[in-house]
C-alpha cells in the first residue's frame, strides 16, 4: 500500500508538471498597441477570444501598450535584441514596414506556414488577390498578415457645415470653392469666438480636407504622393495646383475665415473649442462623421456635397488601400516556439462572423444580436453606459486593428443603427461617393529604398511643412515658388520621387 501511494503521488506530481508544461507550451505573448488608455483592456476578455482559445487550445498573454508612448518603447525593444520581443505583434500600429524590413532577422517568414496552417486566409488569397499582393514584399515573401475592414464607405473624411449658422445668416449652401470662402468669412464675422474653420493644422491634414477643391489629395501613408488625372504618380507639394491651393489658404487666413491659432494649438485644444456643449464655435469640420468630431454639437451640422474647385471638378478624400485594406496586422517573432499553433489561432479571425465580432463586439457579450433569419444586428450601448457606439466598438473589440476579412455577400446581413457610427457614415457616404478617385496606394519598398527614403524625407517634409505654415500666414507663395522648388531639388526631391514611382510601378505589376 505504501509503494502504491508513493507511485500514485509521484504520478500525480508528474501529471501536474506535464499539465503545467502543456499549458505553458500553448501560451503565447502578444503585444498590442491601443490608441488610448481610456479604452481599458476589456477587449482581451471577450466571448469571441474565449471561444477561439478553447477551439484551438491557445492561451494569449496580452501585452498592451499605448500609442502616446509606443514609439520610444518600440525603439528600445527593437534595439535590445530578439530576447526583448514577444511571440507576436498584433495590429498595424504596432510595427510598420520599416520596423520589419530593417529587422528581418527577428521575424518569421510566413508564406509556407500560411499554406499549411491557415486554410481560411489561403482561400481569401485565392478569391481576393489584393489581400496577398498587399502583404507580399518585393522579394515575394510574407512577414505579416493582412486585413480588409467591413462596412466601409467609398469616402474618408467629409466636410460638415453648421446648418444652424447658415440659416441664421440667411446664407446658401456653398457649391464652389469661392462660395465656401465667402461663407467661412461670414461665419467668423457673425459673432465673438466664432470662426469659419477651427482645426489643428498640418500640411498632410489640410491637403486632404481644406485644400481638396484644388485636387491635391495625397496618400494617408504620409509620403505626400498623389495621382494626377492620368493616373500618374507625382509629389503634390511641388505641383502647380498645390501652389494655387496655398495661395487660396492665405486668402482665407487674411479674411479671418481660419482660426489664427490653427498652427499652434493641439488637437485637444481644438476639441475643447468645438465640443463645448451648445457652442461649437466652428463653421465647418472635416471628419469620419460629425458626431465623431463634435459629440452633442453634431446635431447642428450636415454633410456637404464636395464643392467644385477652379477646374470645375468635385474632389473628396478617399484612400481605399490605406483605409480599408492593411498589412502588418499580425507579425510573428522568432521567439515563438510553435508558429503553426499560433497561426492556427490567428486563422480563426478570417471568417465573416469572426470579423463582425472583432469589429463591433462579441455576439455572446450582447454587442451584436444574431437573428433567426441569418442577419446580425449591431446594438447600441445601454443609455446609462455613458459611451457611444464608436467608443463601445474600440473598447470591446479590436475595431480597425488585427486580422479580419468579410466577404461582400455577407455585408448585406449586417443591420447597423442609423443614429450612430457606421450607419451614419454609410448614409453620408452616398452624398459624395460618385466623386471618389484613385489615390496613391499603400506600396512596398525594398530595404535600400526605405533607408534612402527615410534619409531624404526628414529634411524634405520638414521644409515643405514650415513653408506651408509661412505661406498661409504671411503669403509669398508665388514670389518664392521657384526658389522653393530649387531648394527641394537640392534636398534630393527627384531621388525621393523616383523611389515612390518605382514602388508604385512594382505595386501595379503585382
Short mmCIF file of C-alpha atoms in Angstrom, two decimals:
data_model
loop_
_atom_site.label_atom_id
_atom_site.label_comp_id
_atom_site.label_asym_id
_atom_site.label_seq_id
_atom_site.Cartn_x
_atom_site.Cartn_y
_atom_site.Cartn_z
CA UNK A 1 0.00 0.00 0.00
CA UNK A 2 2.85 2.39 0.83
CA UNK A 3 4.51 1.63 -2.50
CA UNK A 4 1.20 2.17 -4.30
CA UNK A 5 0.63 5.51 -2.56
CA UNK A 6 4.16 6.60 -3.37
CA UNK A 7 3.72 5.69 -7.02
CA UNK A 8 0.32 7.41 -7.11
CA UNK A 9 1.72 10.60 -5.61
CA UNK A 10 4.69 10.54 -7.96
CA UNK A 11 2.43 10.00 -10.96
CA UNK A 12 0.08 12.79 -9.82
CA UNK A 13 3.02 15.15 -9.43
CA UNK A 14 4.34 14.17 -12.87
CA UNK A 15 0.96 14.69 -14.50
CA UNK A 16 0.64 18.04 -12.76
CA UNK A 17 4.03 19.13 -14.03
CA UNK A 18 3.18 17.88 -17.52
CA UNK A 19 -0.12 19.78 -17.36
CA UNK A 20 1.66 22.99 -16.42
CA UNK A 21 4.23 22.41 -19.16
CA UNK A 22 1.49 21.76 -21.71
CA UNK A 23 -0.30 24.95 -20.67
CA UNK A 24 2.92 26.92 -20.99
CA UNK A 25 3.59 25.37 -24.41
CA UNK A 26 0.22 26.69 -25.59
CA UNK A 27 0.67 30.16 -24.08
CA UNK A 28 1.92 32.96 -26.33
CA UNK A 29 2.82 36.55 -25.51
CA UNK A 30 1.29 39.07 -27.92
CA UNK A 31 1.97 42.83 -27.87
CA UNK A 32 -0.84 45.16 -28.93
CA UNK A 33 -0.90 48.95 -29.20
CA UNK A 34 -4.04 50.90 -28.34
CA UNK A 35 -4.78 54.49 -29.35
CA UNK A 36 -5.65 55.48 -25.78
CA UNK A 37 -5.63 54.01 -22.28
CA UNK A 38 -9.18 55.32 -21.91
CA UNK A 39 -10.48 52.19 -23.62
CA UNK A 40 -9.09 49.83 -21.00
CA UNK A 41 -8.33 46.13 -21.56
CA UNK A 42 -11.85 44.67 -21.74
CA UNK A 43 -11.07 43.70 -25.35
CA UNK A 44 -8.85 40.87 -24.03
CA UNK A 45 -11.76 39.18 -22.23
CA UNK A 46 -14.38 38.97 -24.97
CA UNK A 47 -16.51 35.92 -25.62
CA UNK A 48 -15.07 35.61 -29.12
CA UNK A 49 -11.50 35.34 -27.83
CA UNK A 50 -12.55 32.75 -25.26
CA UNK A 51 -14.26 30.72 -27.98
CA UNK A 52 -11.28 30.59 -30.33
CA UNK A 53 -8.93 29.99 -27.39
CA UNK A 54 -10.94 26.91 -26.41
CA UNK A 55 -11.26 25.75 -30.02
CA UNK A 56 -7.51 25.91 -30.69
CA UNK A 57 -6.11 25.27 -27.21
CA UNK A 58 -4.21 28.55 -27.35
CA UNK A 59 -3.84 30.95 -24.45
CA UNK A 60 -2.77 34.54 -25.19
CA UNK A 61 -0.95 36.73 -22.69
CA UNK A 62 -1.71 40.21 -23.98
CA UNK A 63 0.89 42.92 -23.52
CA UNK A 64 -0.94 46.24 -24.06
CA UNK A 65 0.92 49.44 -24.94
CA UNK A 66 -0.44 52.90 -25.76
CA UNK A 67 0.27 54.96 -28.83
CA UNK A 68 1.39 58.06 -26.93
CA UNK A 69 4.49 56.28 -25.58
CA UNK A 70 4.85 53.40 -28.01
CA UNK A 71 7.40 54.96 -30.37
CA UNK A 72 10.10 55.17 -27.68
CA UNK A 73 9.17 51.79 -26.19
CA UNK A 74 9.30 50.15 -29.61
CA UNK A 75 12.67 51.65 -30.46
CA UNK A 76 14.14 50.38 -27.18
CA UNK A 77 12.56 46.96 -27.66
CA UNK A 78 13.93 46.50 -31.19
CA UNK A 79 17.36 47.82 -30.17
CA UNK A 80 17.53 45.36 -27.26
CA UNK A 81 17.51 42.30 -29.49
CA UNK A 82 15.28 39.31 -30.13
CA UNK A 83 15.11 38.27 -26.47
CA UNK A 84 13.23 41.51 -25.67
CA UNK A 85 10.41 40.74 -28.12
CA UNK A 86 7.08 38.95 -27.52
CA UNK A 87 5.97 35.95 -29.56
CA UNK A 88 3.94 38.22 -31.86
CA UNK A 89 2.74 41.77 -32.50
CA UNK A 90 -0.97 42.44 -33.12
CA UNK A 91 -2.35 45.40 -35.10
CA UNK A 92 -0.77 47.59 -37.74
CA UNK A 93 0.11 50.45 -35.38
CA UNK A 94 2.47 48.08 -33.57
CA UNK A 95 5.05 47.64 -36.33
CA UNK A 96 5.43 49.42 -39.67
CA UNK A 97 7.14 48.33 -42.89
CA UNK A 98 10.48 49.84 -41.86
CA UNK A 99 10.44 48.12 -38.46
CA UNK A 100 10.03 44.76 -40.17
CA UNK A 101 12.29 45.27 -43.17
CA UNK A 102 15.19 46.66 -41.14
CA UNK A 103 14.90 43.89 -38.52
CA UNK A 104 14.01 40.91 -40.71
CA UNK A 105 16.16 38.53 -38.69
CA UNK A 106 13.75 38.93 -35.77
CA UNK A 107 10.65 37.83 -37.65
CA UNK A 108 9.29 34.61 -39.15
CA UNK A 109 8.71 34.40 -42.91
CA UNK A 110 5.12 33.14 -43.06
CA UNK A 111 4.44 32.01 -46.64
CA UNK A 112 4.76 28.24 -46.07
CA UNK A 113 3.12 28.39 -42.65
CA UNK A 114 0.08 30.15 -44.11
CA UNK A 115 -0.33 27.42 -46.73
CA UNK A 116 -0.13 24.70 -44.05
CA UNK A 117 -1.93 26.18 -41.05
CA UNK A 118 -4.28 28.90 -42.34
CA UNK A 119 -6.98 27.48 -44.66
CA UNK A 120 -9.28 30.49 -44.16
CA UNK A 121 -6.64 33.00 -45.22
CA UNK A 122 -5.43 30.78 -48.06
CA UNK A 123 -8.94 30.72 -49.51
CA UNK A 124 -9.13 34.53 -49.23
CA UNK A 125 -5.82 34.89 -51.07
CA UNK A 126 -7.32 32.89 -53.94
CA UNK A 127 -10.58 34.85 -54.11
CA UNK A 128 -9.12 38.33 -53.45
CA UNK A 129 -5.58 38.69 -54.87
CA UNK A 130 -5.31 42.20 -53.39
CA UNK A 131 -5.00 40.65 -49.93
CA UNK A 132 -1.98 38.60 -50.95
CA UNK A 133 -0.36 41.33 -53.04
CA UNK A 134 -0.69 43.76 -50.16
CA UNK A 135 1.36 41.68 -47.72
CA UNK A 136 3.90 40.21 -50.18
CA UNK A 137 7.11 42.21 -50.19
CA UNK A 138 9.35 43.00 -53.13
CA UNK A 139 11.19 39.68 -52.68
CA UNK A 140 7.97 37.65 -52.77
CA UNK A 141 8.00 36.99 -49.01
CA UNK A 142 5.26 37.44 -46.42
CA UNK A 143 6.19 38.67 -42.95
CA UNK A 144 2.79 39.88 -41.78
CA UNK A 145 -0.91 39.06 -42.05
CA UNK A 146 -3.33 41.43 -43.86
CA UNK A 147 -6.85 42.71 -43.25
CA UNK A 148 -9.85 44.12 -45.04
CA UNK A 149 -12.30 46.08 -42.90
CA UNK A 150 -16.09 45.56 -43.08
CA UNK A 151 -18.86 48.13 -43.58
CA UNK A 152 -16.53 50.56 -45.32
CA UNK A 153 -17.61 53.64 -47.30
CA UNK A 154 -16.06 54.89 -50.52
CA UNK A 155 -15.18 58.25 -48.97
CA UNK A 156 -12.96 59.01 -45.99
CA UNK A 157 -13.38 62.26 -44.03
CA UNK A 158 -16.05 64.61 -45.37
CA UNK A 159 -16.93 68.24 -44.75
CA UNK A 160 -19.78 69.04 -42.37
CA UNK A 161 -21.20 72.56 -42.16
CA UNK A 162 -23.09 74.33 -39.39
CA UNK A 163 -26.57 74.46 -40.88
CA UNK A 164 -27.89 76.48 -37.92
CA UNK A 165 -25.43 79.27 -38.73
CA UNK A 166 -26.26 79.10 -42.43
CA UNK A 167 -29.95 79.58 -41.70
CA UNK A 168 -29.31 82.25 -39.06
CA UNK A 169 -27.27 84.32 -41.56
CA UNK A 170 -29.58 83.53 -44.49
CA UNK A 171 -26.69 82.01 -46.45
CA UNK A 172 -26.91 79.42 -49.23
CA UNK A 173 -25.13 76.09 -49.02
CA UNK A 174 -21.76 76.67 -50.77
CA UNK A 175 -21.29 74.80 -54.04
CA UNK A 176 -17.94 76.24 -55.22
CA UNK A 177 -14.64 76.95 -53.52
CA UNK A 178 -15.21 80.69 -53.85
CA UNK A 179 -18.65 80.45 -52.25
CA UNK A 180 -17.12 78.38 -49.47
CA UNK A 181 -14.56 81.12 -48.80
CA UNK A 182 -17.33 83.71 -48.58
CA UNK A 183 -19.39 81.58 -46.19
CA UNK A 184 -16.42 80.87 -43.91
CA UNK A 185 -15.56 84.57 -43.68
CA UNK A 186 -19.21 85.39 -42.91
CA UNK A 187 -19.25 82.80 -40.11
CA UNK A 188 -16.22 84.43 -38.48
CA UNK A 189 -17.80 87.87 -38.62
CA UNK A 190 -21.11 86.67 -37.20
CA UNK A 191 -20.11 86.53 -33.54
CA UNK A 192 -17.36 86.69 -30.95
CA UNK A 193 -15.40 83.43 -30.72
CA UNK A 194 -16.81 82.07 -33.98
CA UNK A 195 -14.59 81.03 -36.88
CA UNK A 196 -15.20 79.60 -40.31
CA UNK A 197 -12.84 76.71 -39.59
CA UNK A 198 -11.13 75.68 -36.35
CA UNK A 199 -8.52 72.94 -36.56
CA UNK A 200 -5.01 71.93 -35.58
CA UNK A 201 -3.44 72.50 -38.96
CA UNK A 202 -0.84 70.33 -40.64
CA UNK A 203 0.14 70.15 -44.27
CA UNK A 204 -0.85 66.50 -44.57
CA UNK A 205 -4.23 67.17 -42.98
CA UNK A 206 -5.07 70.31 -44.97
CA UNK A 207 -4.19 68.64 -48.28
CA UNK A 208 -6.89 66.06 -47.64
CA UNK A 209 -9.59 68.41 -46.39
CA UNK A 210 -9.42 72.22 -46.61
CA UNK A 211 -7.36 72.31 -49.83
CA UNK A 212 -9.17 69.43 -51.58
CA UNK A 213 -11.05 71.63 -54.10
CA UNK A 214 -7.70 72.06 -55.86
CA UNK A 215 -7.31 68.30 -56.42
CA UNK A 216 -4.33 67.92 -54.06
CA UNK A 217 -5.28 64.72 -52.23
CA UNK A 218 -2.30 62.69 -51.04
CA UNK A 219 -1.84 59.21 -49.66
CA UNK A 220 -2.53 58.86 -45.95
CA UNK A 221 0.72 56.90 -45.75
CA UNK A 222 2.46 60.27 -45.28
CA UNK A 223 4.63 60.32 -48.40
CA UNK A 224 2.84 63.34 -49.98
CA UNK A 225 2.36 61.44 -53.24
CA UNK A 226 -0.78 61.76 -55.34
CA UNK A 227 -2.13 60.58 -58.67
CA UNK A 228 -2.93 63.05 -61.42
CA UNK A 229 -5.90 62.72 -63.77
CA UNK A 230 -3.89 60.38 -66.00
CA UNK A 231 -3.17 58.06 -63.07
CA UNK A 232 0.49 59.11 -62.88
CA UNK A 233 2.27 59.47 -59.54
CA UNK A 234 3.56 62.91 -58.55
CA UNK A 235 4.81 64.79 -55.46
CA UNK A 236 1.90 67.05 -54.58
CA UNK A 237 3.72 69.88 -52.71
CA UNK A 238 5.82 70.61 -55.81
CA UNK A 239 2.88 70.90 -58.24
CA UNK A 240 1.14 73.97 -59.65
CA UNK A 241 -2.26 73.02 -58.23
CA UNK A 242 -0.64 72.89 -54.76
CA UNK A 243 0.77 76.40 -55.18
CA UNK A 244 -2.69 77.71 -56.11
CA UNK A 245 -4.22 75.91 -53.13
CA UNK A 246 -1.73 77.51 -50.74
CA UNK A 247 -2.42 80.96 -52.17
CA UNK A 248 -6.15 80.37 -51.58
CA UNK A 249 -5.48 79.25 -47.98
CA UNK A 250 -3.62 82.52 -47.39
CA UNK A 251 -6.64 84.45 -48.64
CA UNK A 252 -8.81 82.52 -46.18
CA UNK A 253 -6.39 83.30 -43.37
CA UNK A 254 -6.29 87.03 -44.18
CA UNK A 255 -10.09 87.19 -44.38
CA UNK A 256 -10.34 85.78 -40.87
CA UNK A 257 -12.07 82.61 -42.07
CA UNK A 258 -9.45 80.43 -40.34
CA UNK A 259 -8.76 80.25 -36.61
CA UNK A 260 -5.49 82.23 -36.15
CA UNK A 261 -4.31 79.63 -33.62
CA UNK A 262 -4.51 76.79 -36.15
CA UNK A 263 -0.73 76.32 -36.40
CA UNK A 264 -0.04 76.44 -32.65
CA UNK A 265 -2.94 74.67 -30.96
CA UNK A 266 -3.12 70.95 -30.22
CA UNK A 267 -5.90 68.56 -31.16
CA UNK A 268 -7.05 68.58 -27.52
CA UNK A 269 -7.36 72.37 -27.63
CA UNK A 270 -9.46 72.12 -30.80
CA UNK A 271 -11.76 69.55 -29.19
CA UNK A 272 -12.24 71.82 -26.19
CA UNK A 273 -13.41 74.58 -28.54
CA UNK A 274 -15.69 72.66 -30.87
CA UNK A 275 -17.15 70.18 -28.37
CA UNK A 276 -18.27 72.78 -25.82
CA UNK A 277 -21.90 71.98 -25.11
CA UNK A 278 -24.14 74.13 -27.29
CA UNK A 279 -21.28 76.31 -28.55
CA UNK A 280 -19.26 74.54 -31.27
CA UNK A 281 -17.57 77.79 -32.49
CA UNK A 282 -16.60 76.37 -35.92
CA UNK A 283 -18.48 76.74 -39.19
CA UNK A 284 -17.15 73.52 -40.71
CA UNK A 285 -15.40 70.36 -39.58
CA UNK A 286 -13.85 67.51 -41.52
CA UNK A 287 -14.37 64.08 -40.06
CA UNK A 288 -15.45 60.48 -40.46
CA UNK A 289 -18.82 61.54 -39.05
CA UNK A 290 -19.95 64.80 -37.48
CA UNK A 291 -20.56 63.21 -34.08
CA UNK A 292 -17.04 61.78 -34.01
CA UNK A 293 -15.70 65.36 -34.07
CA UNK A 294 -18.42 67.38 -32.38
CA UNK A 295 -20.15 64.98 -29.97
CA UNK A 296 -23.51 66.54 -28.94
CA UNK A 297 -23.00 69.57 -31.20
CA UNK A 298 -23.23 67.34 -34.27
CA UNK A 299 -26.98 67.91 -34.44
CA UNK A 300 -26.31 71.38 -35.88
CA UNK A 301 -24.24 70.06 -38.81
CA UNK A 302 -24.96 68.41 -42.16
CA UNK A 303 -22.68 66.79 -44.70
CA UNK A 304 -21.78 68.98 -47.67
CA UNK A 305 -21.63 67.89 -51.29
CA UNK A 306 -17.99 68.44 -52.29
CA UNK A 307 -17.63 71.98 -53.63
CA UNK A 308 -16.19 72.45 -57.10
CA UNK A 309 -12.63 73.70 -57.47
CA UNK A 310 -11.03 76.02 -60.04
CA UNK A 311 -11.27 73.27 -62.68
CA UNK A 312 -14.99 72.77 -62.06
CA UNK A 313 -14.43 69.25 -60.64
CA UNK A 314 -15.54 67.82 -57.29
CA UNK A 315 -12.88 66.28 -55.04
CA UNK A 316 -13.41 64.20 -51.91
CA UNK A 317 -10.97 62.29 -49.72
CA UNK A 318 -10.73 58.57 -50.37
CA UNK A 319 -7.84 56.17 -49.76
CA UNK A 320 -9.15 52.61 -50.06
CA UNK A 321 -5.93 50.63 -49.77
CA UNK A 322 -4.95 52.62 -46.68
CA UNK A 323 -8.35 52.89 -45.00
CA UNK A 324 -9.93 49.57 -45.99
CA UNK A 325 -7.07 47.15 -46.55
CA UNK A 326 -3.96 46.83 -44.42
CA UNK A 327 -0.92 44.72 -43.60
CA UNK A 328 1.31 44.27 -40.53
CA UNK A 329 -1.79 43.15 -38.60
CA UNK A 330 -0.05 40.10 -37.11
CA UNK A 331 3.72 39.63 -37.09
CA UNK A 332 5.36 36.55 -35.53
CA UNK A 333 8.82 36.77 -33.98
CA UNK A 334 11.43 34.01 -33.87
CA UNK A 335 10.81 33.73 -30.12
CA UNK A 336 7.59 31.86 -30.96
CA UNK A 337 8.07 28.18 -30.08
CA UNK A 338 5.15 26.87 -32.17
CA UNK A 339 4.43 29.10 -35.17
CA UNK A 340 1.89 26.68 -36.63
CA UNK A 341 -0.14 26.60 -33.41
CA UNK A 342 -0.21 30.38 -33.13
CA UNK A 343 -1.18 30.82 -36.79
CA UNK A 344 -3.96 28.25 -36.40
CA UNK A 345 -5.34 30.58 -33.73
CA UNK A 346 -4.88 33.66 -35.96
CA UNK A 347 -6.68 31.93 -38.85
CA UNK A 348 -9.87 31.90 -36.78
CA UNK A 349 -10.06 35.68 -37.30
CA UNK A 350 -10.54 35.21 -41.05
CA UNK A 351 -14.24 34.30 -41.16
CA UNK A 352 -17.20 36.59 -41.76
CA UNK A 353 -18.72 36.14 -38.28
CA UNK A 354 -15.32 36.48 -36.60
CA UNK A 355 -14.60 39.71 -38.47
CA UNK A 356 -18.03 41.03 -37.48
CA UNK A 357 -17.23 40.40 -33.80
CA UNK A 358 -13.69 41.75 -33.86
CA UNK A 359 -15.07 44.95 -35.38
CA UNK A 360 -18.24 45.60 -33.37
CA UNK A 361 -18.01 43.33 -30.30
CA UNK A 362 -18.95 39.74 -29.47
CA UNK A 363 -22.37 38.22 -30.03
CA UNK A 364 -22.33 36.39 -26.69
CA UNK A 365 -21.35 39.61 -24.90
CA UNK A 366 -24.56 41.27 -26.09
CA UNK A 367 -22.91 43.67 -28.54
CA UNK A 368 -24.50 42.02 -31.59
CA UNK A 369 -27.81 40.18 -31.92
CA UNK A 370 -27.86 37.11 -34.15
CA UNK A 371 -31.34 36.89 -35.68
CA UNK A 372 -33.19 33.78 -36.80
CA UNK A 373 -33.28 34.99 -40.41
CA UNK A 374 -29.46 34.97 -40.62
CA UNK A 375 -28.99 38.69 -40.12
CA UNK A 376 -26.85 40.30 -37.43
CA UNK A 377 -27.95 43.47 -35.69
CA UNK A 378 -25.30 45.73 -34.17
CA UNK A 379 -26.74 47.03 -30.89
CA UNK A 380 -26.36 50.48 -29.37
CA UNK A 381 -24.75 50.71 -25.91
CA UNK A 382 -27.14 50.97 -22.99
CA UNK A 383 -28.38 54.51 -22.42
CA UNK A 384 -26.76 54.64 -18.98
CA UNK A 385 -23.37 53.36 -20.21
CA UNK A 386 -22.06 56.86 -20.91
CA UNK A 387 -20.47 55.85 -24.22
CA UNK A 388 -21.48 55.94 -27.87
CA UNK A 389 -21.28 53.09 -30.36
CA UNK A 390 -17.89 54.10 -31.73
CA UNK A 391 -16.31 54.11 -28.25
CA UNK A 392 -18.01 50.81 -27.43
CA UNK A 393 -16.52 49.17 -30.52
CA UNK A 394 -12.99 50.34 -29.65
CA UNK A 395 -13.47 49.24 -26.02
CA UNK A 396 -14.94 45.78 -26.57
CA UNK A 397 -13.30 44.73 -29.84
CA UNK A 398 -10.12 45.26 -31.84
CA UNK A 399 -12.05 47.50 -34.26
CA UNK A 400 -9.65 48.55 -37.08
CA UNK A 401 -6.72 46.50 -35.78
CA UNK A 402 -5.81 42.86 -36.32
CA UNK A 403 -6.51 40.19 -38.94
CA UNK A 404 -10.01 40.23 -40.44
CA UNK A 405 -11.87 39.81 -43.72
CA UNK A 406 -15.55 39.97 -44.57
CA UNK A 407 -16.88 38.81 -47.93
CA UNK A 408 -19.08 41.25 -49.82
CA UNK A 409 -22.13 38.97 -49.82
CA UNK A 410 -22.05 38.87 -46.01
CA UNK A 411 -22.23 42.65 -45.71
CA UNK A 412 -25.93 42.69 -46.56
CA UNK A 413 -26.63 40.58 -43.46
CA UNK A 414 -25.44 43.33 -41.10
CA UNK A 415 -28.04 45.71 -39.66
CA UNK A 416 -26.47 48.93 -38.38
CA UNK A 417 -28.05 51.61 -36.18
CA UNK A 418 -28.94 54.66 -38.23
CA UNK A 419 -28.27 57.18 -35.45
CA UNK A 420 -24.61 56.48 -34.63
CA UNK A 421 -21.32 55.29 -36.05
CA UNK A 422 -21.06 53.36 -39.31
CA UNK A 423 -24.77 53.67 -40.10
CA UNK A 424 -24.43 57.46 -40.25
CA UNK A 425 -21.18 57.24 -42.18
CA UNK A 426 -22.61 54.99 -44.89
CA UNK A 427 -25.61 57.30 -45.28
CA UNK A 428 -23.36 60.37 -45.53
CA UNK A 429 -21.09 58.50 -47.92
CA UNK A 430 -23.84 58.43 -50.54
CA UNK A 431 -23.60 62.22 -50.89
CA UNK A 432 -20.07 62.16 -52.33
CA UNK A 433 -19.31 58.56 -53.33
CA UNK A 434 -19.66 59.41 -57.02
CA UNK A 435 -16.67 61.80 -56.77
CA UNK A 436 -14.17 59.25 -55.48
CA UNK A 437 -10.95 58.94 -57.50
CA UNK A 438 -7.99 56.59 -57.39
CA UNK A 439 -5.28 57.64 -54.96
CA UNK A 440 -1.64 56.70 -54.50
CA UNK A 441 -1.87 53.24 -52.87
CA UNK A 442 -0.05 51.63 -49.97
CA UNK A 443 3.10 50.25 -51.62
CA UNK A 444 6.08 48.13 -50.57
CA UNK A 445 9.68 49.33 -50.59
CA UNK A 446 12.96 47.44 -50.69
CA UNK A 447 15.26 47.78 -47.68
CA UNK A 448 17.54 50.05 -49.71
CA UNK A 449 14.59 52.23 -50.78
CA UNK A 450 13.39 52.51 -47.19
CA UNK A 451 16.79 53.61 -45.95
CA UNK A 452 17.29 56.21 -48.69
CA UNK A 453 13.70 57.41 -48.43
CA UNK A 454 13.98 57.89 -44.66
CA UNK A 455 17.22 59.83 -45.10
CA UNK A 456 15.72 62.15 -47.72
CA UNK A 457 12.27 62.55 -46.17
CA UNK A 458 13.42 64.10 -42.90
CA UNK A 459 14.59 67.38 -44.42
CA UNK A 460 12.09 67.46 -47.29
CA UNK A 461 9.00 67.04 -45.13
CA UNK A 462 10.26 69.47 -42.50
CA UNK A 463 10.88 72.07 -45.20
CA UNK A 464 7.56 71.73 -47.04
CA UNK A 465 5.68 71.85 -43.71
CA UNK A 466 7.39 75.01 -42.49
CA UNK A 467 6.94 76.70 -45.87
CA UNK A 468 3.26 75.82 -45.88
CA UNK A 469 2.69 77.45 -42.49
CA UNK A 470 4.72 80.50 -43.58
CA UNK A 471 2.83 80.95 -46.84
CA UNK A 472 -0.61 80.56 -45.25
CA UNK A 473 0.15 83.16 -42.58
CA UNK A 474 2.45 85.55 -44.44
CA UNK A 475 1.79 84.95 -48.16
CA UNK A 476 4.57 84.94 -50.76
CA UNK A 477 3.99 81.54 -52.38
CA UNK A 478 4.00 82.98 -55.91
CA UNK A 479 7.13 85.07 -55.43
CA UNK A 480 9.09 82.36 -53.58
CA UNK A 481 7.95 79.35 -55.63
CA UNK A 482 10.97 78.95 -57.91
CA UNK A 483 13.41 79.24 -55.00
CA UNK A 484 11.30 76.70 -53.10
CA UNK A 485 11.49 74.15 -55.94
CA UNK A 486 15.24 74.71 -56.29
CA UNK A 487 15.72 74.09 -52.57
CA UNK A 488 13.70 70.86 -52.79
CA UNK A 489 15.87 69.63 -55.68
CA UNK A 490 18.97 70.38 -53.63
CA UNK A 491 17.49 68.25 -50.84
CA UNK A 492 17.16 65.28 -53.20
CA UNK A 493 13.47 65.52 -54.12
CA UNK A 494 13.96 63.90 -57.53
CA UNK A 495 15.56 60.83 -55.93
CA UNK A 496 12.75 60.69 -53.36
CA UNK A 497 10.08 60.86 -56.06
CA UNK A 498 11.82 58.20 -58.16
CA UNK A 499 11.72 55.80 -55.20
CA UNK A 500 7.98 56.36 -54.88
CA UNK A 501 7.39 55.94 -58.61
CA UNK A 502 9.41 52.71 -58.69
CA UNK A 503 7.46 51.33 -55.72
CA UNK A 504 4.20 52.34 -57.39
CA UNK A 505 5.21 50.56 -60.62
CA UNK A 506 6.06 47.41 -58.65
CA UNK A 507 2.67 47.56 -56.93
CA UNK A 508 0.89 47.86 -60.27
CA UNK A 509 2.86 44.85 -61.51
CA UNK A 510 1.60 42.76 -58.61
#
